[in-house]
Coordinates of C-alpha atoms and ligand atoms in Angstrom, one line a residue:
X141 CA 111.3 34.9 141.9
X142 CA 110.4 38.1 143.7
X143 CA 107.7 40.5 142.4
X144 CA 110.4 42.9 141.5
X145 CA 112.2 40.3 139.4
X146 CA 108.9 39.3 137.8
X147 CA 108.0 42.8 137.0
X148 CA 111.5 43.5 135.5
X149 CA 111.4 40.2 133.7
X150 CA 108.0 41.1 132.2
X151 CA 109.1 44.5 131.2
X152 CA 112.3 43.2 129.8
X153 CA 110.3 40.9 127.5
X154 CA 108.8 44.1 126.0
X155 CA 111.4 46.6 126.8
X156 CA 113.9 47.3 129.6
X157 CA 112.7 48.8 132.9
X158 CA 112.6 52.5 132.2
X159 CA 114.6 53.6 135.3
X160 CA 117.4 51.2 134.3
X161 CA 117.5 52.6 130.8
X162 CA 117.3 56.2 131.9
X163 CA 118.3 56.4 135.6
X164 CA 116.8 59.3 137.6
X165 CA 119.4 61.7 139.0
X166 CA 119.5 60.9 142.7
X167 CA 119.6 64.0 144.9
X168 CA 118.9 65.2 148.5
X169 CA 115.6 66.8 149.1
X170 CA 115.6 69.0 152.2
X171 CA 111.8 69.1 152.4
X172 CA 111.7 65.3 152.8
X173 CA 114.4 65.1 155.6
X174 CA 113.1 63.8 159.0
X175 CA 114.3 67.1 160.5
X176 CA 111.7 68.9 158.4
X177 CA 109.0 66.4 158.9
X178 CA 109.6 66.4 162.7
X179 CA 109.5 70.3 162.7
X180 CA 106.0 70.3 161.1
X181 CA 104.9 67.5 163.5
X182 CA 106.3 69.4 166.5
X183 CA 104.7 72.6 165.5
X184 CA 101.3 70.9 164.9
X185 CA 101.5 69.2 168.3
X186 CA 102.0 65.5 167.5
X187 CA 105.4 64.9 169.2
X188 CA 107.2 62.9 166.5
X189 CA 110.1 60.5 167.1
X190 CA 113.5 61.9 167.9
X191 CA 115.3 62.1 164.6
X192 CA 118.5 61.0 166.2
X193 CA 117.0 57.6 167.1
X194 CA 114.4 56.8 164.5
X195 CA 113.6 54.4 161.7
X196 CA 113.1 55.8 158.2
X197 CA 111.8 54.1 155.0
X198 CA 112.1 55.6 151.6
X199 CA 110.0 54.1 148.8
X200 CA 111.4 54.7 145.3
X201 CA 114.8 55.7 146.7
X202 CA 116.6 55.4 143.3
X203 CA 120.4 55.3 144.0
X204 CA 120.0 56.7 147.6
X205 CA 121.0 60.3 146.8
X206 CA 118.4 61.4 149.4
X207 CA 118.7 58.6 152.0
X208 CA 122.5 58.1 152.1
X209 CA 123.4 61.6 153.4
X210 CA 120.6 61.3 155.9
X211 CA 122.1 58.1 157.2
X212 CA 125.6 59.7 157.5
X213 CA 124.1 62.7 159.4
X214 CA 122.0 60.6 161.8
X215 CA 124.3 57.7 162.6
X216 CA 122.1 56.3 165.4
X217 CA 119.0 56.1 163.3
X218 CA 118.2 53.3 160.8
X219 CA 117.3 53.8 157.1
X220 CA 115.8 51.4 154.6
X221 CA 115.3 52.3 150.9
X222 CA 113.5 50.3 148.3
X223 CA 113.5 50.6 144.5
X224 CA 112.4 48.6 141.5
X225 CA 115.5 49.6 139.5
X226 CA 118.2 47.0 140.1
X227 CA 120.9 49.3 138.5
X228 CA 120.1 52.2 140.7
X229 CA 120.1 50.1 143.9
X230 CA 123.5 48.6 142.9
X231 CA 124.9 52.1 142.3
X232 CA 123.6 53.2 145.7
X233 CA 125.1 50.1 147.4
X234 CA 128.5 50.9 145.9
X235 CA 128.4 54.3 147.5
X236 CA 127.2 52.9 150.9
X237 CA 130.1 50.4 150.8
X238 CA 132.7 53.0 150.0
X239 CA 131.4 55.2 152.8
X240 CA 131.3 52.3 155.2
X241 CA 127.8 53.1 156.5
X242 CA 126.1 50.4 158.5
X243 CA 122.8 52.1 159.4
X244 CA 121.3 52.0 155.9
X245 CA 120.1 49.2 153.7
X246 CA 118.9 49.6 150.0
X247 CA 116.7 46.9 148.7
X248 CA 115.9 46.0 145.1
X249 CA 112.2 45.2 145.4
X250 CA 108.8 46.2 144.5
X251 CA 107.3 48.4 147.2
X252 CA 104.1 46.3 147.1
X253 CA 106.1 43.5 148.8
X254 CA 107.0 45.6 151.8
X255 CA 105.5 43.8 154.7
X256 CA 105.4 43.8 158.5
X257 CA 108.6 41.7 158.7
X258 CA 110.4 45.0 157.9
X259 CA 109.1 46.6 161.1
X260 CA 107.5 50.0 161.6
X261 CA 109.0 53.3 160.6
X262 CA 108.8 56.8 162.3
X263 CA 109.2 58.5 158.9
X264 CA 108.1 57.2 155.5
X265 CA 109.3 59.2 152.4
X266 CA 107.7 58.8 149.0
X267 CA 109.2 61.5 146.8
X268 CA 108.6 61.7 143.1
X269 CA 106.9 58.3 143.0
X270 CA 103.2 58.5 143.7
X271 CA 102.1 60.1 140.4
X272 CA 104.1 57.7 138.3
X273 CA 102.8 54.3 139.5
X274 CA 99.6 52.4 138.8
X275 CA 96.6 53.0 141.1
X276 CA 96.9 49.7 142.9
X277 CA 100.5 50.5 143.9
X278 CA 99.4 53.9 145.1
X279 CA 96.8 52.2 147.3
X280 CA 99.5 49.9 148.6
X281 CA 101.5 52.9 149.6
X282 CA 98.6 54.2 151.7
X283 CA 98.3 50.7 153.2
X284 CA 102.0 50.6 154.1
X285 CA 101.6 54.0 155.8
X286 CA 98.5 52.7 157.7
X287 CA 100.2 49.5 158.9
X288 CA 103.9 50.5 159.2
X289 CA 103.9 54.0 160.4
X290 CA 104.7 54.2 164.1
X291 CA 102.2 55.8 166.5
X292 CA 103.3 59.4 166.0
X293 CA 104.9 58.7 162.6
X294 CA 104.8 61.0 159.7
X295 CA 104.6 60.1 156.0
X296 CA 105.8 62.5 153.3
X297 CA 104.2 61.9 149.9
X298 CA 104.8 64.2 146.9
X299 CA 102.6 64.2 143.8
X300 CA 101.5 66.1 140.8
X301 CA 98.2 67.9 141.4
X302 CA 95.4 69.7 139.6
X303 CA 94.4 72.2 138.5
X304 CA 98.0 73.1 137.5
X305 CA 98.6 69.7 135.8
X306 CA 95.7 70.1 133.4
X307 CA 97.9 72.4 131.3
X308 CA 101.1 70.5 131.8
X309 CA 99.2 67.3 131.0
X310 CA 98.2 68.8 127.7
X311 CA 101.9 69.2 126.7
X312 CA 102.5 65.6 127.9
X313 CA 99.7 64.3 125.7
X314 CA 101.1 66.1 122.7
X315 CA 104.6 64.7 123.3
X316 CA 103.3 61.2 123.7
X317 CA 101.3 61.4 120.6
X318 CA 104.3 62.7 118.7
X319 CA 106.6 59.8 119.9
X320 CA 103.9 57.1 119.9
X321 CA 105.8 54.9 117.4
X322 CA 109.3 55.3 118.8
X323 CA 110.7 52.7 121.2
X324 CA 114.3 53.9 121.7
X325 CA 114.5 56.2 124.8
X326 CA 117.1 58.7 123.4
X327 CA 115.0 59.1 120.2
X328 CA 111.8 59.6 122.2
X329 CA 113.5 62.4 124.3
X330 CA 115.1 64.0 121.2
X331 CA 111.8 64.0 119.3
X332 CA 109.8 65.3 122.3
X333 CA 112.3 68.2 122.5
X334 CA 111.9 68.8 118.8
X335 CA 108.1 69.0 119.2
X336 CA 108.6 71.5 122.1
X337 CA 110.8 73.7 120.0
X338 CA 108.3 73.5 117.1
X339 CA 105.4 74.5 119.4
X340 CA 107.4 77.2 121.1
X341 CA 108.1 78.8 117.7
X342 CA 104.6 78.4 116.5
X343 CA 102.9 80.1 119.4
X344 CA 105.6 82.6 120.2
X345 CA 103.7 85.5 118.5
X346 CA 100.3 84.3 119.9
X347 CA 99.4 86.9 122.6
X348 CA 96.2 85.1 123.4
X349 CA 95.6 83.0 126.5
X350 CA 96.7 79.7 124.8
X351 CA 99.9 81.2 123.4
X352 CA 100.9 82.7 126.8
X353 CA 100.1 79.6 128.9
X354 CA 101.8 77.3 126.5
X355 CA 104.9 79.5 126.2
X356 CA 105.3 79.6 130.0
X357 CA 105.2 75.8 130.2
X358 CA 107.5 75.4 127.3
X359 CA 110.1 77.7 128.8
X360 CA 110.0 75.7 132.0
X361 CA 110.4 72.4 130.2
X362 CA 113.3 73.6 128.0
X363 CA 115.3 74.1 131.2
X364 CA 114.6 70.6 132.5
X365 CA 117.1 67.7 132.1
X366 CA 116.5 64.8 129.7
X367 CA 116.0 62.4 132.6
X368 CA 113.3 64.6 134.1
X369 CA 111.5 65.1 130.7
X370 CA 111.6 61.3 130.1
X371 CA 110.2 60.2 133.4
X372 CA 107.8 63.1 133.9
X373 CA 106.3 63.1 130.4
X374 CA 107.1 59.9 128.6
X375 CA 106.4 57.3 131.3
X376 CA 103.2 55.3 130.8
X377 CA 101.8 56.4 134.2
X378 CA 101.4 60.0 135.3
X379 CA 98.2 60.5 137.1
X380 CA 97.9 63.9 138.9
X381 CA 95.2 64.1 141.6
X382 CA 93.3 66.9 143.2
X383 CA 94.4 67.5 146.8
X384 CA 90.9 66.7 148.3
X385 CA 90.8 63.4 146.4
X386 CA 94.3 62.5 147.7
X387 CA 93.2 63.2 151.3
X388 CA 89.9 61.2 150.8
X389 CA 92.0 58.2 149.6
X390 CA 94.3 58.6 152.6
X391 CA 91.4 58.7 155.0
X392 CA 90.2 55.3 153.8
X393 CA 93.4 54.0 155.4
X394 CA 92.9 55.8 158.7
X395 CA 95.4 58.6 157.8
X396 CA 94.8 62.3 158.3
X397 CA 96.3 65.4 156.8
X398 CA 99.1 66.9 158.9
X399 CA 100.3 69.7 156.7
X400 CA 102.7 70.6 153.9
X401 CA 106.4 70.1 154.2
X402 CA 106.7 73.6 152.8
X403 CA 104.8 75.3 155.5
X404 CA 104.6 78.7 153.8
X405 CA 102.3 77.3 151.1
X406 CA 99.7 76.7 153.9
X407 CA 99.7 80.3 155.0
X408 CA 96.9 82.1 153.4
X409 CA 98.2 85.4 154.8
X410 CA 100.6 85.2 151.8
X411 CA 97.6 85.9 149.6
X412 CA 96.3 89.5 149.1
X413 CA 94.0 90.4 152.1
X414 CA 90.7 90.1 150.2
X415 CA 91.7 86.7 148.8
X416 CA 92.6 85.4 152.2
X417 CA 89.4 86.6 153.7
X418 CA 87.3 85.0 151.0
X419 CA 89.2 81.7 151.5
X420 CA 88.5 81.8 155.2
X421 CA 84.8 82.4 154.6
X422 CA 84.1 79.8 151.9
X423 CA 86.5 77.1 153.2
X424 CA 86.2 76.7 157.0
X425 CA 88.2 73.4 157.2
X426 CA 91.8 73.0 156.4
X427 CA 91.3 70.5 153.5
X428 CA 88.8 72.7 151.7
X429 CA 91.0 75.8 152.3
X430 CA 94.0 74.1 150.9
X431 CA 92.0 72.9 147.9
X432 CA 90.7 76.4 147.1
X433 CA 94.2 77.8 147.6
X434 CA 95.4 75.4 144.9
X435 CA 92.6 76.7 142.6
X436 CA 93.9 80.3 143.2
X437 CA 97.5 79.3 142.6
X438 CA 97.0 76.8 139.7
X439 CA 99.1 74.5 141.8
X440 CA 101.0 71.7 140.0
X441 CA 102.9 69.8 142.9
X442 CA 102.4 69.0 146.5
X443 CA 104.6 67.6 149.3
X444 CA 101.9 66.4 151.7
X445 CA 102.5 65.1 155.2
X446 CA 100.2 62.4 156.6
X447 CA 99.8 60.9 160.1
X448 CA 97.5 58.4 161.8
X449 CA 93.9 59.6 162.2
X450 CA 94.2 59.5 166.1
X451 CA 97.3 61.7 166.2
X452 CA 96.5 64.9 168.2
X453 CA 97.0 67.4 165.4
X454 CA 96.6 71.0 166.5
X455 CA 97.3 73.9 164.2
X456 CA 96.7 76.5 166.8
X457 CA 100.3 77.8 167.2
X458 CA 101.3 79.0 170.6
X459 CA 104.4 80.2 172.4
X460 CA 104.7 76.6 173.8
X461 CA 105.1 75.3 170.2
X462 CA 108.6 76.9 170.2
X463 CA 109.8 74.9 173.2
X464 CA 113.2 73.4 172.1
X465 CA 112.9 75.2 168.7
X466 CA 115.9 76.6 166.7
X467 CA 115.4 79.3 164.1
X468 CA 117.3 79.8 160.8
X469 CA 116.9 82.7 158.4
X470 CA 118.8 83.5 155.3
X471 CA 117.5 87.0 154.8
X472 CA 118.7 89.8 152.5
X473 CA 117.7 93.4 153.0
X474 CA 116.2 95.3 150.2
X475 CA 117.7 98.8 150.4
X476 CA 117.1 101.6 147.9
X477 CA 120.4 102.5 146.2
X478 CA 122.3 105.2 148.1
X479 CA 119.9 105.1 151.1
X480 CA 120.9 103.9 154.5
X481 CA 118.0 103.0 156.8
X482 CA 117.5 105.3 159.9
X483 CA 116.1 104.1 163.2
X484 CA 112.3 104.0 162.8
X485 CA 112.4 103.5 159.0
X486 CA 110.4 100.5 157.6
X487 CA 112.8 97.8 156.5
X488 CA 112.2 95.1 153.9
X489 CA 113.8 91.6 154.1
X490 CA 113.5 88.8 151.6
X491 CA 114.3 85.1 152.0
X492 CA 116.1 84.3 148.7
X493 CA 115.1 80.7 148.9
X494 CA 111.4 81.1 149.4
X495 CA 111.3 84.6 147.8
X496 CA 109.0 85.7 150.6
X497 CA 109.4 89.3 151.8
X498 CA 108.5 91.0 155.0
X499 CA 108.4 94.8 155.8
X500 CA 108.7 95.8 159.4
X501 CA 109.4 98.8 161.6
X502 CA 109.4 96.8 164.8
X503 CA 112.8 97.1 166.5
X504 CA 112.4 93.6 168.1
X505 CA 111.9 92.0 164.7
X506 CA 114.7 94.0 163.1
X507 CA 117.2 93.0 165.9
X508 CA 116.1 89.3 165.5
X509 CA 116.6 89.4 161.8
X510 CA 120.0 90.9 162.2
X511 CA 121.0 88.1 164.6
X512 CA 119.7 85.4 162.3
X513 CA 121.5 86.8 159.3
X514 CA 124.8 86.9 161.3
X515 CA 124.4 83.2 162.2
X516 CA 123.1 81.8 158.9
X517 CA 123.4 79.0 157.7
X518 CA 123.3 77.9 161.4
X519 CA 120.1 78.1 163.4
X520 CA 119.8 79.9 166.8
X521 CA 117.7 78.5 169.6
X522 CA 114.6 80.4 170.6
X523 CA 116.0 80.8 174.1
X524 CA 119.2 82.5 172.7
X525 CA 117.1 84.7 170.5
X526 CA 115.1 85.7 173.5
X527 CA 118.3 86.4 175.5
X528 CA 119.5 88.6 172.6
X529 CA 116.2 90.4 172.5
X530 CA 116.5 91.1 176.3
X531 CA 120.1 92.4 175.8
X532 CA 119.0 94.7 173.1
X533 CA 115.5 95.8 174.1
X534 CA 115.4 95.9 177.9
X535 CA 116.8 98.9 179.7
X536 CA 118.4 98.6 183.1
X537 CA 119.8 95.6 185.0
X538 CA 116.5 94.7 186.7
X539 CA 113.5 94.7 184.5
X540 CA 109.9 94.3 185.3
X541 CA 108.9 90.6 185.1
X542 CA 105.6 91.3 183.2
X543 CA 107.6 93.4 180.6
X544 CA 109.9 90.4 180.1
X545 CA 107.1 88.0 179.7
X546 CA 105.4 90.4 177.2
X547 CA 108.7 90.6 175.3
X548 CA 109.0 86.8 175.1
X549 CA 105.4 86.5 173.9
X550 CA 105.9 89.1 171.3
X551 CA 109.1 87.4 170.0
X552 CA 107.3 84.1 169.9
X553 CA 104.4 85.5 167.9
X554 CA 106.8 87.1 165.5
X555 CA 108.8 84.0 165.0
X556 CA 105.7 81.9 164.4
X557 CA 104.4 84.4 161.9
X558 CA 107.8 84.5 160.1
X559 CA 107.9 80.7 160.0
X560 CA 104.5 80.1 158.5
X561 CA 105.0 82.9 156.0
X562 CA 108.3 81.4 154.8
X563 CA 110.6 84.1 156.1
X564 CA 112.5 81.8 158.5
X565 CA 112.7 78.0 159.2
X566 CA 112.2 76.2 162.4
X567 CA 114.0 73.0 163.4
X568 CA 114.0 71.2 166.7
X569 CA 117.6 70.1 166.7
X570 CA 120.7 72.3 166.7
X571 CA 122.4 72.6 163.3
X572 CA 125.0 69.9 162.7
X573 CA 127.2 72.3 160.7
X574 CA 129.2 75.3 161.6
X575 CA 129.6 78.7 160.1
X576 CA 132.9 79.2 162.1
X577 CA 136.0 77.7 160.6
X578 CA 137.4 75.1 163.0
X579 CA 141.1 74.3 163.4
X580 CA 140.7 71.0 161.5
X581 CA 137.9 71.7 159.0
X582 CA 135.8 68.7 158.1
X583 CA 133.2 68.2 155.4
X584 CA 130.8 65.2 155.3
X585 CA 132.1 61.9 153.9
X586 CA 129.3 62.1 151.3
X587 CA 130.5 65.5 150.1
X588 CA 134.1 64.3 150.0
X589 CA 133.1 61.3 147.9
X590 CA 131.0 63.4 145.6
X591 CA 133.7 66.0 145.1
X592 CA 135.9 63.3 143.6
X593 CA 133.7 63.4 140.5
X594 CA 131.4 66.5 140.5
X595 CA 131.0 70.1 141.6
X596 CA 127.4 69.4 142.9
X597 CA 127.7 68.4 146.5
X598 CA 125.2 67.6 149.3
X599 CA 125.4 70.1 152.1
X600 CA 124.7 69.4 155.7
X601 CA 121.4 71.3 155.3
X602 CA 120.5 68.4 152.9
X603 CA 120.6 70.6 149.8
X604 CA 122.6 70.4 146.6
X605 CA 125.2 73.1 146.4
X606 CA 127.4 73.9 143.4
X607 CA 131.0 74.6 144.4
X608 CA 133.8 76.2 142.3
X609 CA 136.7 74.1 140.9
X610 CA 139.2 75.0 143.7
X611 CA 136.7 74.1 146.4
X612 CA 136.0 70.8 144.6
X613 CA 139.7 70.0 144.9
X614 CA 140.0 70.9 148.5
X615 CA 136.7 69.4 149.9
X616 CA 138.1 65.8 149.7
X617 CA 141.0 66.9 151.8
X618 CA 138.9 68.5 154.5
X619 CA 138.4 65.3 156.5
X620 CA 139.1 66.8 160.0
X621 CA 142.8 65.8 160.0
X622 CA 144.3 68.9 158.4
X623 CA 144.7 72.4 159.6
X624 CA 144.4 75.3 157.2
X625 CA 148.2 75.5 156.8
X626 CA 148.2 71.8 155.9
X627 CA 145.5 72.4 153.3
X628 CA 147.7 75.2 151.8
X629 CA 150.6 72.7 151.7
X630 CA 148.3 70.2 149.9
X631 CA 147.2 72.8 147.5
X632 CA 150.9 73.6 146.7
X633 CA 151.4 69.9 146.0
X634 CA 148.5 69.8 143.6
X635 CA 150.0 72.8 141.8
X636 CA 153.5 71.3 141.7
X637 CA 152.1 68.0 140.3
X638 CA 150.4 70.0 137.6
X639 CA 146.9 69.0 138.7
X640 CA 145.9 72.6 139.4
X641 CA 147.0 75.8 137.7
X642 CA 147.0 79.0 139.6
X643 CA 147.2 82.2 137.7
X644 CA 147.0 85.9 138.6
X645 CA 146.1 88.3 135.9
X646 CA 146.7 85.5 133.4
X647 CA 150.2 84.6 134.7
X648 CA 151.7 82.1 137.1
X649 CA 152.7 84.1 140.3
X650 CA 156.4 83.9 141.3
X651 CA 157.1 81.6 144.2
X652 CA 157.0 84.3 146.8
X653 CA 153.6 85.7 145.8
X654 CA 152.4 82.1 145.1
X655 CA 152.5 81.4 148.9
X656 CA 150.4 84.5 149.6
X657 CA 148.0 83.7 146.7
X658 CA 147.5 80.1 148.0
X659 CA 147.0 81.2 151.6
X660 CA 144.3 83.7 150.6
X661 CA 142.7 81.2 148.2
X662 CA 142.4 78.6 151.0
X663 CA 140.9 81.2 153.3
X664 CA 138.3 82.1 150.7
X665 CA 137.4 78.5 150.0
X666 CA 137.0 77.8 153.7
X667 CA 134.6 80.7 154.1
X668 CA 132.7 79.7 151.0
X669 CA 132.2 76.1 152.1
X670 CA 131.2 77.2 155.6
X671 CA 128.6 79.6 154.0
X672 CA 127.3 76.6 151.9
X673 CA 126.8 74.5 155.1
X674 CA 129.5 72.0 154.1
X675 CA 131.5 72.2 157.3
X676 CA 130.4 69.6 159.9
X677 CA 130.2 70.7 163.5
X678 CA 132.7 68.6 165.5
X679 CA 132.3 67.8 169.2
Ligands
SAM732 C1 110.9 59.6 139.4 S1 111.9 58.5 140.3 C2 112.1 59.3 141.8 C3 113.4 58.9 142.5 C4 113.7 59.7 143.8 N1 112.7 59.4 144.9 C5 113.7 61.2 143.5 O1 112.7 61.9 143.7 O2 114.7 61.6 143.0 C6 110.8 57.2 140.8 C7 111.5 56.0 141.4 O3 110.5 55.1 141.9 C8 110.9 53.8 141.6 N2 109.7 52.9 141.6 C9 108.6 53.0 140.7 N3 107.7 52.0 141.0 C10 108.2 51.3 142.1 C11 107.7 50.2 142.8 N4 106.6 49.6 142.5 N5 108.5 49.8 143.9 C12 109.6 50.4 144.2 N6 110.1 51.4 143.5 C13 109.4 51.9 142.4 C14 111.5 53.9 140.2 O4 112.4 52.8 139.9 C15 112.3 55.2 140.4 O5 113.6 55.0 140.9

C-alpha cells in the first residue's frame, strides 16, 4: 500500500480525508504559470528553461485547475501533478481524458513519495499547500526542490506569513475553539460563520484598535467561500512563517531567494520616499529588506520563487534584460471630469489589476502607454515598442545614431521601472491569444469544456474570467470551425429550440429585426471574449 493510501486509510479510520470531504475549488493562478516564473528568472539573469519545451511539477494540484490549462497551452512541455486527495485527482483525470491531453499526468500520491524516478523539473509549483502541511512534509518539499529542480530551474512556493497572520491566526484560534467538539464539516463551517457574525456584531461599535482590526478581517472572511474558510481556518495544520525563516530553511537545502512572483511587491519605490530610504539604510541585503517591507505592510501571504544557490541571480536590471521581452499593460487613464488633457499636461494611469498608479509628463512614456492600451490584452515586443517610439518621437528620415541609442535606453529604463512598480507586465514569449477577431474564432478546449457547465472560464492569460450567459452559450461553439455568420446561425438554432430567449425591451423581436439583433449580439460577444483573452491565436 502506498503512503498516500496509508495516510488516507489512517485518516478514514478517524475521519475522511478533509480534501475529499470538502474539495478545494481548482483554479488557474497566473502568478504560478511557467511564463511568469520564467519572466522573473530572465529579468534576474538566470536564463530559465524555454517554457515551450519544459517539465513542470505541481505539488498539491487538487483537480488540476491550474495545471490542465497550462498543459493545453504548452503542448510540447510535460506536466505532472500530485495530490493526496483521490477524489480530486479522479475528477482532474476525467477532464484530461475528455480534453484528450497526452502531455499531463495527475498522480494520487503523497508528495513525500516523489523520488528521482520521476526525473527533474524546470518549474516546480507549490501553491496553497506549504502552510497547511506538517513540518516534515514542508522539509521534504525543500528537499524535492534541491534534488529535482533542473540546473536553472525555478520553484514557486506560496505560504502564509507573519506579521499579518498573527491577527488572522487569532480569528482562526477563536473559530477552532468554538467548533472544537464538532466533527461534521458542514456544521463546523456553519458554526464558524455564526461565530464570525457574532464577533462582527459585538465589535462593530468598537472604534479602538481591536475593534477596527477585527472588523477588517471579519469583512474579508465574510466574502470567502465555505471551502476556503474550511481549509484556511479549520484544518489541523496552518503554520505561517516569517519570510526570513522561510529563506533560512530553503538555504539548508542549497536553495536561494530569486524573487517574488508578483514583482511589484519587491519594489520599495512603491513606498513613500522616506520609508523607502529608511528600508534601504537599515536593510542592505534583499532578504532583510523584504522582511522589513513585510513589517511595514503587515503582510499575510507570499508567492516566493527559489532557485539553486549557484544560479547567477543578478537583480541589477539593464537594457539587456529586455532582450526578447514583450510588454503588456492594461492601463486606465484617470481624467478629471470634463477635462481633456493638453500636450505637456501630467497624465495619470492606473493598472486596474495591481491598482498601481503612475503620473507622467514624458511624451515617450505617454506614447508607449497609449500603444500598450491599444494592444491589451496582447503584449507588444520591446523592439516593436521601440519602433513605435522612433515613429512618434524622431523627426526626419535620418536621425542621429546617438539620439536613437539614447531613445532606446530611455524607453528601456521606463519599461523596467513600469514593470517593477506593477504598471506593466513583462513576458518573454509572444501572447498566445489575439485581440483581433479571426475569420474562424477559436477558444481553448479548456474554456469550451468549462462553458458547458459554468460562467467562470480560464482565459489564455491563465486567469479566471466571468462571462455573461450569451457568451457562455457561444464559447463552446467557437472551436475554430465556424465563421461569425455560422455562429449567428447556431445562435438562431438555439433560440428556435427554445434553449435561449432573446428579448428587446421585454419583447421577442419580429423575425426581421431578430436577424439584426443576433448579428449584433454575436459581434458584441466576440469583442468581449477577445478582450477577456479567450480567443486563441491561430497560426
Ligand atoms: C489548499 S489545497 C490547494 C490546492 C491548489 N494548489 C490551489 O491552490 O488551489 C491543498 C492541496 O494540497 C494537497 N495536499 C496536502 N498534503 C499533501 C501531500 N502530503 N501530498 C500531496 N498533496 C497534498 C491537498 O489534498 C489539497 O488538494
